Coordinates of C-alpha atoms in Angstrom, one line a residue:
Chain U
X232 CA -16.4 36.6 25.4
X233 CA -19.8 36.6 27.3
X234 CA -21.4 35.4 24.3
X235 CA -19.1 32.6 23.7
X236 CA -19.8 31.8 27.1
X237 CA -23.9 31.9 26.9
X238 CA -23.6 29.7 23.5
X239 CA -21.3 27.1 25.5
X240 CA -23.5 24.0 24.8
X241 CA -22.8 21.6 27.5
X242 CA -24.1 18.9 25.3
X243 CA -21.8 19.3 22.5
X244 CA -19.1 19.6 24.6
X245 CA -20.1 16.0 26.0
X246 CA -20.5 14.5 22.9
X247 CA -17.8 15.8 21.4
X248 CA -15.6 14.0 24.4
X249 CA -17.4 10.7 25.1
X250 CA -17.9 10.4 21.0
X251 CA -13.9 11.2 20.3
X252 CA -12.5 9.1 23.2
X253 CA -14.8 6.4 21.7
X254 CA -13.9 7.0 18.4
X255 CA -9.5 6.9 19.3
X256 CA -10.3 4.0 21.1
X257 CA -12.3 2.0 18.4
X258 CA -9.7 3.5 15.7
X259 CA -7.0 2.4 17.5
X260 CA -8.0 -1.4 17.9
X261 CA -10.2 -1.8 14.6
X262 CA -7.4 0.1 12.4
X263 CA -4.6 2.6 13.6
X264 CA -2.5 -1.0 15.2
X265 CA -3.1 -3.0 12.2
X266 CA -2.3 0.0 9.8
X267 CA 0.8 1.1 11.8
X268 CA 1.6 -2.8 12.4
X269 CA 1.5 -3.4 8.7
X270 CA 3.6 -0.7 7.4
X271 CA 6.4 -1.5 10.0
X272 CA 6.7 -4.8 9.0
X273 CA 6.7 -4.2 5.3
X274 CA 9.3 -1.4 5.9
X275 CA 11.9 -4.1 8.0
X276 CA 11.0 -6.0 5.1
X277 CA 12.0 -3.5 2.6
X278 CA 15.2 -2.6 5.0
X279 CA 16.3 -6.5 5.0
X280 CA 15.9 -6.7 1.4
X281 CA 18.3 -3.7 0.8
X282 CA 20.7 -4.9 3.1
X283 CA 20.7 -8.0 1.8
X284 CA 21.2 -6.6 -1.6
X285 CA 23.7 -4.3 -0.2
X286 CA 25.6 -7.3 1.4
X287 CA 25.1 -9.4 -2.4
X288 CA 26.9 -6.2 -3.7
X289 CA 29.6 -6.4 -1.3
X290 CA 30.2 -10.2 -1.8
X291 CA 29.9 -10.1 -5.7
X292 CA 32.8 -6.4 -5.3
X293 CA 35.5 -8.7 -3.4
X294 CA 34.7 -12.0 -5.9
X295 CA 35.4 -9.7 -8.7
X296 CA 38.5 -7.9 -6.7
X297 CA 39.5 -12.1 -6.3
X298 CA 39.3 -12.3 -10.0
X299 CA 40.8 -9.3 -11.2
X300 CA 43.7 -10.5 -8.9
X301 CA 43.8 -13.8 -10.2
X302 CA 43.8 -12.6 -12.9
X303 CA 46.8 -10.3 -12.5
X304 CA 49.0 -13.4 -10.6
X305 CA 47.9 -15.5 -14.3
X306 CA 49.0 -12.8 -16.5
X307 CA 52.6 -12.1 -14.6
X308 CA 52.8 -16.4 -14.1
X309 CA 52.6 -16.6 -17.8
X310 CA 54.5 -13.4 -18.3
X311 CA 57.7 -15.3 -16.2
X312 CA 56.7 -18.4 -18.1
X313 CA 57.3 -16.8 -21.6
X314 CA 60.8 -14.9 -20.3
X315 CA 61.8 -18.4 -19.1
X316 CA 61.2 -19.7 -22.7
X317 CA 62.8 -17.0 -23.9
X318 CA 65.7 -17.4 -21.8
X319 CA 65.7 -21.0 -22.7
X320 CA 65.7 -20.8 -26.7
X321 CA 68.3 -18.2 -26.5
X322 CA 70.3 -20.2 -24.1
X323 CA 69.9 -23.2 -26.4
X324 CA 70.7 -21.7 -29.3
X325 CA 74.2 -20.4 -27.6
X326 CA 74.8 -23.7 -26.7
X327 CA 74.5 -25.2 -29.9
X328 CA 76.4 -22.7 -31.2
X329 CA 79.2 -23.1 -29.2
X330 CA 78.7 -27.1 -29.7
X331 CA 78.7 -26.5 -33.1
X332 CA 81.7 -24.0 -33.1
X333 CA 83.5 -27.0 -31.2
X334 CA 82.3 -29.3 -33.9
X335 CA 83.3 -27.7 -36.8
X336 CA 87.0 -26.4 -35.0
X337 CA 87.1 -30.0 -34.3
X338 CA 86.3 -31.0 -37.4
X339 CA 88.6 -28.6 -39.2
X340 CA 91.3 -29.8 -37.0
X341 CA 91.0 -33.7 -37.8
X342 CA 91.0 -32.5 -41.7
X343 CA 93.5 -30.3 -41.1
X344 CA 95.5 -33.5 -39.3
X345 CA 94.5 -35.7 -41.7
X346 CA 95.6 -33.2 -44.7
X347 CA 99.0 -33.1 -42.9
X348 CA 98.7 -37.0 -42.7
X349 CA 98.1 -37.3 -46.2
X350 CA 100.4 -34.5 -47.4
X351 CA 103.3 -36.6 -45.3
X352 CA 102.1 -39.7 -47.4
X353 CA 101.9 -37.8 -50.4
X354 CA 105.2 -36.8 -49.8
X355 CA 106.5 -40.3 -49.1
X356 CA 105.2 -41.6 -51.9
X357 CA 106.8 -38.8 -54.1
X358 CA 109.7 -39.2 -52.1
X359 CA 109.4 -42.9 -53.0
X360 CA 108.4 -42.3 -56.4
X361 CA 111.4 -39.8 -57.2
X362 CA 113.9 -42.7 -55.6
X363 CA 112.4 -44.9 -58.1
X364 CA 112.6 -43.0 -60.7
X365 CA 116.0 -41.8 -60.0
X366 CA 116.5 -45.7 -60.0
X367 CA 115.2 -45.8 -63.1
X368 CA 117.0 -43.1 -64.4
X369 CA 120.0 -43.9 -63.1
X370 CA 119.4 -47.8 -64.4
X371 CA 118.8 -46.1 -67.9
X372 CA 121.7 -43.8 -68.0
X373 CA 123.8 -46.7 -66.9
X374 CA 122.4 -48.8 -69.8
X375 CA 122.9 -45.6 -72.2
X376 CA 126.3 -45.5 -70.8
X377 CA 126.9 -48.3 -71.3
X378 CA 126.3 -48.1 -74.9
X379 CA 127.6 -44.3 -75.8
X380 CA 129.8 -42.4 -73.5
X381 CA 128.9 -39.3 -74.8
X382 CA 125.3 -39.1 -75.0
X383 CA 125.3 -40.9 -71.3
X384 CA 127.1 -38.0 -70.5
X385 CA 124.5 -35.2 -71.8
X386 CA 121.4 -37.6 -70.5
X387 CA 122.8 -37.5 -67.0
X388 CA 123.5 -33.4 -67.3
X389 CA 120.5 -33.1 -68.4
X390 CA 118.9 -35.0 -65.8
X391 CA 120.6 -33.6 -63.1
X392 CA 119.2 -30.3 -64.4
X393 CA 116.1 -31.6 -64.2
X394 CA 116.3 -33.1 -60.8
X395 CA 117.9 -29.8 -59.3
X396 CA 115.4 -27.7 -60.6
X397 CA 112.7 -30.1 -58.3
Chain C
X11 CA -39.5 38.5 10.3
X12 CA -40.2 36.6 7.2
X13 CA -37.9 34.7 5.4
X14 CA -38.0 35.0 1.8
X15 CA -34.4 33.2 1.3
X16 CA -32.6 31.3 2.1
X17 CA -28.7 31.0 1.6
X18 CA -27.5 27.8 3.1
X19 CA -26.6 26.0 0.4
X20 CA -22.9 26.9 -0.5
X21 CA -23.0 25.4 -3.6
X22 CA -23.4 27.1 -7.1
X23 CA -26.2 25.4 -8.1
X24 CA -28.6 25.9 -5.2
X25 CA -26.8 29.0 -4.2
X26 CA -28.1 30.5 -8.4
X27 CA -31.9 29.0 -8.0
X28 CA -32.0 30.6 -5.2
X29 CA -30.7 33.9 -6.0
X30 CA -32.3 34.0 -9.3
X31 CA -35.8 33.7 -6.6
X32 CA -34.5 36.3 -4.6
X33 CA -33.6 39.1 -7.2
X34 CA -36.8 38.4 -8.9
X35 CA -38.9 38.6 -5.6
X36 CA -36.8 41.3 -4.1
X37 CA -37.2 44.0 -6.7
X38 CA -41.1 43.2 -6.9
X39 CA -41.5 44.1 -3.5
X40 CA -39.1 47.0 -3.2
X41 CA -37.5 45.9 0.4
X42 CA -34.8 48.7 1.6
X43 CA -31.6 46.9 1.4
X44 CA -30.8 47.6 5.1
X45 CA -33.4 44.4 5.5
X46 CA -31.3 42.4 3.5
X47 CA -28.5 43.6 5.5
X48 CA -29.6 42.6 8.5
X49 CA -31.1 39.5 6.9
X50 CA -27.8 38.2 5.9
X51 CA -26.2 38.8 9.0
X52 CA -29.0 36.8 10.8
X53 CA -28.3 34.2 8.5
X54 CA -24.9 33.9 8.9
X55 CA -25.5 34.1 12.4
X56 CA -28.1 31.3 12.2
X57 CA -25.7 29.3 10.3
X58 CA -23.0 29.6 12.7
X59 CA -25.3 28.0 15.9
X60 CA -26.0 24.2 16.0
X61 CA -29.4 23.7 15.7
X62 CA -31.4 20.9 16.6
X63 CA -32.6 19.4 13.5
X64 CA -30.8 18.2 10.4
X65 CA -32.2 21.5 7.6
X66 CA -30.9 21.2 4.2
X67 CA -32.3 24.2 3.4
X68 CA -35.8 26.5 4.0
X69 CA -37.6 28.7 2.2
X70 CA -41.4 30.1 1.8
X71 CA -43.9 28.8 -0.6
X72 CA -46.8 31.1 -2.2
X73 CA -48.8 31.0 0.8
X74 CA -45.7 32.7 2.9
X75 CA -45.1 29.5 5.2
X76 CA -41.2 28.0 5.9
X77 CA -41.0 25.3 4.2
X78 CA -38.0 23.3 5.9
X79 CA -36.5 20.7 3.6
X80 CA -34.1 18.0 6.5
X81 CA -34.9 15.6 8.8
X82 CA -35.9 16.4 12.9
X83 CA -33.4 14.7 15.4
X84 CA -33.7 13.4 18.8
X85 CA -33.7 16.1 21.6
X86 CA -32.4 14.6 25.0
X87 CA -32.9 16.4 27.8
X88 CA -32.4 15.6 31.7
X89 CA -34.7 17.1 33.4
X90 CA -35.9 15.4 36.6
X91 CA -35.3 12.4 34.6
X92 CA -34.6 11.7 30.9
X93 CA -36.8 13.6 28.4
X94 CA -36.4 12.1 24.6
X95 CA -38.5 13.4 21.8
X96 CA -37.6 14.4 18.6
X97 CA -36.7 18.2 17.5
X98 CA -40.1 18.2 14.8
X99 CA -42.5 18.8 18.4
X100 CA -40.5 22.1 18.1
X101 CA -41.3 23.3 14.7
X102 CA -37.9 24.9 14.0
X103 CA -38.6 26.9 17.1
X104 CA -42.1 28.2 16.1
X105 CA -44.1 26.1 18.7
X106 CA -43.9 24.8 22.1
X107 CA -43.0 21.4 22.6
X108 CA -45.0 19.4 25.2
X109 CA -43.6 16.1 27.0
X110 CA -45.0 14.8 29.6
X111 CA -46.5 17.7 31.2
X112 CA -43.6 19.6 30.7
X113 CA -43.3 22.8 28.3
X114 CA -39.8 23.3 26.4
X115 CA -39.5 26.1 24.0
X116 CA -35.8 26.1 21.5
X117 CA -35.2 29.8 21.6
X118 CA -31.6 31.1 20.0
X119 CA -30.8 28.0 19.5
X120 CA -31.0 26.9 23.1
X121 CA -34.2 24.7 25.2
X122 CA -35.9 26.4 27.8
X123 CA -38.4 24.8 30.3
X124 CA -41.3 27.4 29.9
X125 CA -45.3 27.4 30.8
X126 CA -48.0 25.9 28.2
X127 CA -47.9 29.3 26.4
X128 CA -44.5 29.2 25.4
X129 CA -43.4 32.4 27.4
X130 CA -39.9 33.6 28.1
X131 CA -38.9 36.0 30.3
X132 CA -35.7 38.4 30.5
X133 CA -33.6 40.0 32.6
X134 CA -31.9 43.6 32.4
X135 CA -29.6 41.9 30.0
X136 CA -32.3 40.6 27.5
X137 CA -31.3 37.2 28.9
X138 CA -34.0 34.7 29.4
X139 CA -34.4 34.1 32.7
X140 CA -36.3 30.6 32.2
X141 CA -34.9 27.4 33.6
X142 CA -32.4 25.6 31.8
X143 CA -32.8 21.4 31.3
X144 CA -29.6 19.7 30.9
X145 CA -29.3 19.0 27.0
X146 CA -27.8 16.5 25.9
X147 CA -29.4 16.3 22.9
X148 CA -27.9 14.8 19.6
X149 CA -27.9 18.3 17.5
X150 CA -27.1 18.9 13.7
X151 CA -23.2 18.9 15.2
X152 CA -23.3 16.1 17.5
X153 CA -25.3 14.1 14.3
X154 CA -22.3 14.9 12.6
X155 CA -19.8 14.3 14.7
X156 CA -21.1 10.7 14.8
X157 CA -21.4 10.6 11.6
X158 CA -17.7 11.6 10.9
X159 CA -16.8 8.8 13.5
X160 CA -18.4 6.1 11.4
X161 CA -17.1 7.1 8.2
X162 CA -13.7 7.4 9.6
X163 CA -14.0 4.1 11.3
X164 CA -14.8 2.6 8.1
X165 CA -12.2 4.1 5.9
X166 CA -9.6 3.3 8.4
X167 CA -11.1 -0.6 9.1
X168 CA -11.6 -1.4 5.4
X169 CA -7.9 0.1 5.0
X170 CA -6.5 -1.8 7.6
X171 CA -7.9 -5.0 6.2
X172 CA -6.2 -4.7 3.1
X173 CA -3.2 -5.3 4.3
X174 CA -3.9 -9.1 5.4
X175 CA -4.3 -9.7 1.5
X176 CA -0.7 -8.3 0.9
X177 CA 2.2 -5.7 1.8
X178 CA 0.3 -2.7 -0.1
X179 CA -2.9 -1.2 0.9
X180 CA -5.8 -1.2 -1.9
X181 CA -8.5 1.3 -2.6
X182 CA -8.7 4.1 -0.3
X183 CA -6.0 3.0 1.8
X184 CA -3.6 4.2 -1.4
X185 CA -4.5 7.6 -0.5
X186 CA -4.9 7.7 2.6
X187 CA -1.4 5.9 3.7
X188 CA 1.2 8.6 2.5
X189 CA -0.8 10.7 5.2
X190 CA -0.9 8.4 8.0
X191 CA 3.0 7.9 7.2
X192 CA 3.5 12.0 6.7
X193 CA 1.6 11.8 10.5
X194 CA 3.8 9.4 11.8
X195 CA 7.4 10.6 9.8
X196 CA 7.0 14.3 9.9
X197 CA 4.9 15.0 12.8
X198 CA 5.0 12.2 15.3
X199 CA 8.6 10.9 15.2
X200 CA 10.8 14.3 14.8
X201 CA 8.4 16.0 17.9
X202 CA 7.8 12.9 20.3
X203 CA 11.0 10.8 19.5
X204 CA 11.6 7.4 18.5
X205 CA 11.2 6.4 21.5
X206 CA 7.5 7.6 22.5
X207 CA 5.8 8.1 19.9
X208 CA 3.7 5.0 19.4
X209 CA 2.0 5.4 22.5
X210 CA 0.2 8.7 21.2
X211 CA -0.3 7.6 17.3
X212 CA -3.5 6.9 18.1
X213 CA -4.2 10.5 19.1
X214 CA -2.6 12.3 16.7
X215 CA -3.9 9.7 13.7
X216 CA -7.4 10.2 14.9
X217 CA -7.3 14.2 15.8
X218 CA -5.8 14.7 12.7
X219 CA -7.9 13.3 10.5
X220 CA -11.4 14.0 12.4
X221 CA -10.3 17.7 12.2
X222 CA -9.4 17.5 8.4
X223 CA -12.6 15.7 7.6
X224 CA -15.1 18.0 9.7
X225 CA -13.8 20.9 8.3
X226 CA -14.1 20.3 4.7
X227 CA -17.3 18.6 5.6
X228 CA -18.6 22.2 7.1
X229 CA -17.4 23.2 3.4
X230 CA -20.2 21.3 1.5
X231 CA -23.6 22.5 1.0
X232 CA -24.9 20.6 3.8
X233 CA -24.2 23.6 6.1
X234 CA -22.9 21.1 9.1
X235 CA -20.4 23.4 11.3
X236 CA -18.7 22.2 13.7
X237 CA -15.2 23.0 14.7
X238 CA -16.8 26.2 15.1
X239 CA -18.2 25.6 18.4
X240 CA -15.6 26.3 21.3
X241 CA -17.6 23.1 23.0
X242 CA -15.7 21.3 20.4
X243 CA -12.7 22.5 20.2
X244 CA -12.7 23.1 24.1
X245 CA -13.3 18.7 24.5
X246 CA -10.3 18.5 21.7
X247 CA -7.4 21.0 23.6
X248 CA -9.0 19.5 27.0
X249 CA -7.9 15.4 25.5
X250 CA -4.3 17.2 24.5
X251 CA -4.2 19.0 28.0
X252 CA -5.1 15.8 30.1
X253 CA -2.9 13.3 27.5
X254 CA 0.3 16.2 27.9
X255 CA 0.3 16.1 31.7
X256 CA -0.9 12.6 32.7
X257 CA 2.0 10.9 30.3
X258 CA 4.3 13.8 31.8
X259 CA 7.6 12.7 33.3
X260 CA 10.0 13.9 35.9
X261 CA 11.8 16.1 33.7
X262 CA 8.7 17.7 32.9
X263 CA 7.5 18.8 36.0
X264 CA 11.3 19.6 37.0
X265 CA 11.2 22.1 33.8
X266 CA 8.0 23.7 35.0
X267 CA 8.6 24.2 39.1
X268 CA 12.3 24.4 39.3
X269 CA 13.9 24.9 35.9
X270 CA 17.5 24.0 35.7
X271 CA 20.1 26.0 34.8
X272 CA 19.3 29.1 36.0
X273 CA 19.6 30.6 39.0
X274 CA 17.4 30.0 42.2
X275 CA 15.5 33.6 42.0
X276 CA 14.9 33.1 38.3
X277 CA 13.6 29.9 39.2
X278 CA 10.6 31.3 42.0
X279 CA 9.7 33.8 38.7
X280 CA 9.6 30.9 35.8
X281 CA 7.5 28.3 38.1
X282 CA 4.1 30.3 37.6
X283 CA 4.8 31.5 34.3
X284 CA 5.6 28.0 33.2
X285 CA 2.6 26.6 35.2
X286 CA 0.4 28.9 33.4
X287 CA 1.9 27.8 30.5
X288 CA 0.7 24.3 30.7
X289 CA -3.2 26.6 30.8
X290 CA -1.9 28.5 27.9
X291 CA -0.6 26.1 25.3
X292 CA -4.2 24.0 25.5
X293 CA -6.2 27.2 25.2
X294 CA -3.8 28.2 22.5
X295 CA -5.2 25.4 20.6
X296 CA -8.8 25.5 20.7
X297 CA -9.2 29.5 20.4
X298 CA -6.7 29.0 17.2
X299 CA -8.9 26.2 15.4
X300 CA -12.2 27.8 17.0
X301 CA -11.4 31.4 15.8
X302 CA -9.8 30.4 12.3
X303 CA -12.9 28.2 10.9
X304 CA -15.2 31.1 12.3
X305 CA -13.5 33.3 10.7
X306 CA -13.6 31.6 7.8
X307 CA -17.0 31.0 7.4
X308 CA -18.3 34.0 8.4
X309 CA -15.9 35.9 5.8
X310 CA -17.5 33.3 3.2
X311 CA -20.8 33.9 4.0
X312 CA -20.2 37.4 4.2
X313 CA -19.1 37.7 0.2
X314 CA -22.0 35.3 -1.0
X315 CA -23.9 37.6 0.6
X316 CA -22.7 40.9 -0.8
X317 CA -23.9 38.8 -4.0
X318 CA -27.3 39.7 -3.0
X319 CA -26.8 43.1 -2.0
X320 CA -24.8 43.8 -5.1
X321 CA -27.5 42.9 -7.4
X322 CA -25.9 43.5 -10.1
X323 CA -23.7 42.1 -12.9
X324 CA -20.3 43.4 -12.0
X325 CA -20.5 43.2 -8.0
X326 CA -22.5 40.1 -8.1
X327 CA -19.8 37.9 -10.1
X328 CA -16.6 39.9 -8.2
X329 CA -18.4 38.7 -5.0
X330 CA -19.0 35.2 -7.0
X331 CA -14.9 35.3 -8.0
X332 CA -14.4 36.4 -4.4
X333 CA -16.2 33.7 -2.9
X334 CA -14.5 30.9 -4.9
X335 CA -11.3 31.3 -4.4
X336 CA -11.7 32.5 -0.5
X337 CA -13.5 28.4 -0.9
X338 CA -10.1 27.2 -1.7
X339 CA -8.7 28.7 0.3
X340 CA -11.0 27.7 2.7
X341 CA -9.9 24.3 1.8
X342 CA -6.8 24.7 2.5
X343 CA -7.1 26.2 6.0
X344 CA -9.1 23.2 6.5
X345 CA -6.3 20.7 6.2
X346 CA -3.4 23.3 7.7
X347 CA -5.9 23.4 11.1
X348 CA -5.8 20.0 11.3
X349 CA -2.5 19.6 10.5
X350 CA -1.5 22.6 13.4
X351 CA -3.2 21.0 15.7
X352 CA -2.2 17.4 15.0
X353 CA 1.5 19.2 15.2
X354 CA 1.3 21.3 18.1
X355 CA -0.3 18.2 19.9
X356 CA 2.1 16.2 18.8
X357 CA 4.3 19.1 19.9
X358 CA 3.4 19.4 23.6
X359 CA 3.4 15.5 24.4
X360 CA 7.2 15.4 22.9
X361 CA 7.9 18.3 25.6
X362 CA 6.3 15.8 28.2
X363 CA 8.3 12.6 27.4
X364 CA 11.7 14.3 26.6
X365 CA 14.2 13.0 28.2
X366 CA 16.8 14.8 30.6
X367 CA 19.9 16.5 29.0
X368 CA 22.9 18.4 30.6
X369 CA 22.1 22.1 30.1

């Protein structure tokens, strides 16, 4: 301890101070500000970038949430719009069945009335066509009659046959 | 006592010339080893003073003069007025240096105003008993002190001007920014606070860095030491001390004369402890960064040494191994004394700024 205290030099102790104040006051202007100064700004400038890149993230996560919904709404409108057609062709083709079911019953039931029409006429005609002929007959067995009793007779039997069998 | 070697220079190269001198001249003469012994230990005690010129190295030619290889520097002393003249009137200590009517002899590394003849006297102590001149002399240390100021103020200048031409730093300041940002992120902010800490970056920045470069500058061959003087470290614990306790707030002084939270007896006990403390934590410093390069060089010095005592194969080159890595290591405790001192600075001025809390 004495011996550190003999070799105490005075003078470097005074340089030492005066030369290191000096030297964190000529630092401190000439470089330690404009170093410190520098990196702060470039690190707010790093920090705004990532937030603005964070933010970009952020915007471009709810456009693509937008999409994927319009997406969605698209796929279920078109979805309803297909049913619909669906619904639409089916119901379509029910009604023209039925139509067509009214058509033909209708149909059937004008042939059917006209086949009755027709049958009536045909029957007329046959009626009329029978009357005629029994005309005929009977004008023929009165002319055969009038020539031979007898075979007037058979004709008219025979006839008659005839006629009662239709 | 004549000097046949000399073992400044730290470096291999010099460090084998001259050892390849020595062990030739050494055997020739048949010296006891307890000369070399004490030799060595003069040198490494030589090497630890400050001297007052700027010696590379010494040795003595074939007609047994020193031959000093460096450059003399100024001496300054106040001495009934200013005294400048430079250290070569001294001859490394051998003469007596006239000025102006006035004798000064450099003797153990220190000036004394003695007679024409160069006498010195003692007391019981073997203490010269001469008058002492002021000295403010500008020493091998001082020299490099200054010279560690204008290298660091143009490493940091030329660093901060690259960053007008753009964002980045170029050249040096590539290097050298991770560890002013390490200062400020890892020491500065999580010890002083966001809130503080610019006002004492300039502190920290520049003690960090001086300390760093001084040190592994005492590691060249140039055989500068200077954070080896407690004048040194004493001016650097003395700038934390004063910095500590004149940026000191309420809550500081409250913490050291009436600590809350504990009762009022407790209280009367803690004030001097804690106002010794204040002493304590300063003096920590500079005994801690005084005491470890010391140690460290002398332990260096010491092995190369045992090269020379050795004098042979095996002990020469386990001395040699010995002596390289304790230089990395060396290097190392180089940067972790700046970087404990830069911390425990950095350490105390957060304990003066902190702000109060409910205990």
């Amino acid at each position: 301890m004495e011996k550190l205290i003999n070799e105490f030099s005075i003078g470097l102790f005074f340089w030492q101070l005066v030369l290191f104040v000096g030297l964190v006051l000529l630092l401190r202007k000439f470089a330690w500000k404009p170093i410190l100064d520098a990196v702060e700004k470039r690190e707010e400038g790093i920090k705004d970038a990532l937030d603005s890149a964070e933010k970009a993230k952020l915007d471009m996560e709810n456009l693509q949430a937008d999409n994927e919904k319009l997406l969605k709404e698209a796929r279920m409108e078109r979805e309803a719009m297909l049913k619909e057609a669906r619904d639409i062709k089916s119901k379509m083709i029910e009604d023209a069945k039925e139509e067509a079911q009214d058509q033909a019953n209708k149909m059937i039931q004008q042939a059917q009335a006209a086949i009755e029409g027709e049958k009536k006429s045909a029957m007329a005609e046959l009626k009329n066509h029978v009357a005629g002929l029994s005309i005929e007959i009977a004008e023929k067995v009165i002319r055969e009659e009038l020539s031979n009793k007898d075979k007037q007779v058979d004709l008219v039997e025979s006839m008659l046959a005839e006629t009662t069998l239709n | 006592m004549r000097r046949k070697i000399s073992l400044k220079p730290i470096t291999l190269l010099l460090f084998l010339i001259t050892f390849a001198s020595f062990a030739k001249e050494g055997h020739s003469d048949g010296e006891p080893k307890s000369d070399i012994k004490t030799e060595i230990k003069e040198y490494i005690q030589h090497h630890l003073k400050d001297s007052y010129d700027f010696s590379l190295y010494s040795y003595t030619n074939d007609q047994g003069e020193h031959v000093y290889i460096g450059a003399p520097l100024p001496v300054i002393l106040w001495d009934n007025g200013l005294q400048v003249f430079w250290s070569s009137k001294f001859h490394h200590g051998e003469t007596v240096a006239e000025v102006d009517g006035n004798y000064y002899k450099s003797y153990h590394g220190k000036i004394y105003k003695t007679d024409a003849s160069g006498t010195i006297t003692y007391d019981d102590h073997h203490h010269p008993t001469n008058a002492k001149p002021l000295d403010l002399s500008i020493t091998k240390n001082v020299f490099t002190i200054i010279l560690v100021g204008l290298l660091m103020l143009y490493m940091f200048s030329s660093m901060a001007k690259s960053y007008r031409k753009g964002a980045l730093p170029k050249g040096m300041g590539r290097l050298l920014e991770p560890i002013v940002l390490y200062i400020r992120d890892d020491i500065a902010i999580p010890n002083i606070g966001k809130k503080h800490y610019k006002r004492y970056m300039s502190f920290l920045l520049t003690i960090f860095f001086f300390i760093w470069i001084i040190n592994l500058l005492g590691l060249t061959p140039l055989g500068v030491n200077v954070t080896n003087n407690i004048a040194v470290t004493l001016a650097l614990a003395l700038l934390t001390f004063f910095i500590t306790n004149f940026t000191a707030n309420k809550n500081y002084w409250g913490h050291i004369f009436w600590m809350p939270g504990v009762p009022w007896p407790m209280k009367i006990v803690l004030a001097p402890i804690e106002l010794l403390g204040i002493f304590i934590k300063p003096f920590s410093l500079l005994i801690r960064l005084y005491a470890n390069i010391t140690a460290g060089h002398i332990v260096l010095m010491s092995i190369i040494g045992l090269m020379f005592i050795f004098k042979n194969w095996l002990g020469s080159s386990l001395s040699f191994g010995l002596a390289f890595a304790l230089s990395l290591l060396e290097l190392l405790v180089a940067a972790l004394q700046a970087y404990i001192f830069t911390m425990l600075s950095a350490l105390y001025f957060g304990s003066a700024v902190e702000e109060h809390h409910d205990h």
